[in-house]
């Protein structure tokens, strides 16, 4: 516990860090209160600097599928650190992690490790542009692929939260090469291919949109993207930074049975340490330097500590864990939906596996336009009421929350009870 309060720390933080945070989504802006400074965490719980305890559904925005301070990860990090934190040279563990990803994800024949999801998606698009000799990409409104210029066009997550989907500072030429369509609107994608076909290098998609709240793919949508990209010799990129190894041993592509050409990973494969990866067909991946002409590099790419944490995390992901995640998540879904029914509230609970969200809108949400019809003020009231009751949710309507294997039945039942009260809050 710190001797300083959340507010005291936030005042100091604002003096030396823009907005007091190192990532905008942490600023709690949309929910109208100051963020909690977290002092420590274990399993499914976190404690702020004032000693207040919360059941955590952010899980560091997805990486902590086994919960906080998961002993095998802590031990792996401790051991790796004792042998040196970084060498800037190849290590056996990086080979093991790449082999493990290739074994579990059928579409991945080769992997390049990087340091964040943003680096992974940047690299995937550069590869696709080099492989096809084309420059345009299609992304989806509300899709978030990190903060590279190319992607900050009608982006989701923090960009949507801040209400500035297209950020200043992006050269006009970049915007011209980024085409957008509504998620789940296959006709719109078909029309873009009709107009720009010979110039489209790739379609990049979150197979389950997790940065506009949680929006599942409509039946046939992902297969339609696979067909269109094959027909036009464009690269299909699944951005599985969030869904990779969360929605099953082969992520969303395993769940929906689609093989993309490239996949980006992050979050879970680092177990809470900085990591990202791009993987896919060897034919495309072999364009990467030093074997191919497409340059990409990173001082700490594949560093021993992140790789050790990632290996410990992935090795512990077995069928039993996914079964437990599904059982906990469906218990929470049933509880939330029963509460909505009891209170005759029309809000939409949407879930895929252990990622979910509650949209404060009356209509089912199939795209970002429908997501943005949500009452974000009502969400803010609900968020504050949940936080007051010790439930820590992502501080934005346009995010997913996550259940981990460390959550307990008691956590879930306490959360359902808190949800019942928070849905009736008005302050
Ligand atoms: P990072 O560069 O933040 O490691 O990954 C970017 C990224 C790429 N693709 C998807 C599908 C992602 O969800 C993300 C990052 N997700 C956000 C949360 N919605 C990270 C939280 C933050 O920005 O602080």
Tab-separated table of C-alpha atoms and ligand atoms in Angstrom, residues 22-26 58 60-63 115-121 143-148 151 156-159 204-212 238-243 264-267 274-276 394 398-400 402, ligand 1:
chain	number	residue	atom	x	y	z
A	22	UNK	CA	0.905	5.832	-20.244
A	23	UNK	CA	-2.069	4.683	-22.292
A	24	UNK	CA	-5.211	6.813	-22.796
A	25	UNK	CA	-7.748	4.109	-22.004
A	26	UNK	CA	-6.417	3.999	-18.420
A	58	UNK	CA	-9.670	-5.847	-17.162
A	60	UNK	CA	-4.349	-5.855	-18.079
A	61	UNK	CA	-6.663	-5.621	-21.150
A	62	UNK	CA	-6.509	-9.323	-21.956
A	63	UNK	CA	-3.083	-10.902	-21.296
A	115	UNK	CA	7.270	-6.051	-28.600
A	116	UNK	CA	3.616	-5.060	-28.903
A	117	UNK	CA	0.429	-5.709	-30.805
A	118	UNK	CA	0.964	-2.460	-32.679
A	119	UNK	CA	4.341	-3.630	-33.942
A	120	UNK	CA	2.760	-6.918	-34.988
A	121	UNK	CA	-0.016	-5.302	-37.021
A	143	UNK	CA	-11.620	-2.036	-35.299
A	144	UNK	CA	-8.504	-1.250	-33.299
A	145	UNK	CA	-5.132	-2.571	-34.410
A	146	UNK	CA	-2.806	-0.426	-32.304
A	147	UNK	CA	-1.669	3.128	-32.835
A	148	UNK	CA	0.321	3.032	-36.093
A	151	UNK	CA	-4.771	2.101	-38.467
A	156	UNK	CA	-12.003	1.605	-31.866
A	157	UNK	CA	-10.839	1.253	-28.253
A	158	UNK	CA	-9.360	4.441	-26.810
A	159	UNK	CA	-9.588	6.229	-30.160
A	204	UNK	CA	-7.237	-6.601	-41.566
A	205	UNK	CA	-9.974	-7.655	-39.186
A	206	UNK	CA	-10.474	-8.513	-35.543
A	207	UNK	CA	-12.338	-11.808	-36.110
A	208	UNK	CA	-14.339	-10.955	-33.003
A	209	UNK	CA	-14.458	-7.180	-32.659
A	210	UNK	CA	-13.268	-6.520	-29.104
A	211	UNK	CA	-12.504	-2.804	-29.309
A	212	UNK	CA	-15.993	-1.458	-29.807
A	238	UNK	CA	-6.643	-11.779	-38.596
A	239	UNK	CA	-5.713	-9.443	-35.806
A	240	UNK	CA	-5.846	-11.896	-32.898
A	241	UNK	CA	-3.919	-9.757	-30.439
A	242	UNK	CA	-6.964	-10.022	-28.157
A	243	UNK	CA	-8.617	-13.270	-29.326
A	264	UNK	CA	-1.121	-11.032	-35.329
A	265	UNK	CA	-0.793	-11.949	-31.670
A	266	UNK	CA	0.004	-10.136	-28.424
A	267	UNK	CA	-1.265	-9.968	-24.840
A	274	UNK	CA	5.571	-6.680	-23.507
A	275	UNK	CA	5.234	-8.866	-26.573
A	276	UNK	CA	3.613	-9.208	-29.993
A	394	UNK	CA	-12.848	-1.523	-18.359
A	398	UNK	CA	-16.123	0.479	-26.196
A	399	UNK	CA	-14.048	-2.237	-24.566
A	400	UNK	CA	-14.329	-5.913	-23.716
A	402	UNK	CA	-12.327	-10.563	-19.526
B	1	LIG	P1	-0.678	-3.012	-28.182
B	1	LIG	O1	0.175	-2.194	-29.113
B	1	LIG	O2	-1.469	-2.153	-27.220
B	1	LIG	O3	0.107	-4.126	-27.479
B	1	LIG	O4	-1.748	-3.809	-29.085
B	1	LIG	C1	-2.588	-3.083	-29.936
B	1	LIG	C2	-3.808	-3.915	-30.266
B	1	LIG	C3	-3.868	-4.523	-31.507
B	1	LIG	N1	-4.926	-5.282	-31.853
B	1	LIG	C4	-5.958	-5.484	-30.990
B	1	LIG	C5	-7.107	-6.340	-31.418
B	1	LIG	C6	-5.936	-4.895	-29.705
B	1	LIG	O5	-6.979	-5.102	-28.856
B	1	LIG	C7	-4.847	-4.092	-29.331
B	1	LIG	C8	-4.783	-3.391	-27.983
B	1	LIG	N2	-5.970	-3.441	-27.185
B	1	LIG	C9	-6.160	-2.330	-26.280
B	1	LIG	C10	-7.438	-2.562	-25.481
B	1	LIG	N3	-8.609	-2.512	-26.246
B	1	LIG	C11	-4.985	-2.151	-25.377
B	1	LIG	C12	-5.212	-1.238	-24.193
B	1	LIG	C13	-4.490	0.061	-24.365
B	1	LIG	O6	-4.534	0.661	-25.475
B	1	LIG	O7	-3.901	0.500	-23.354
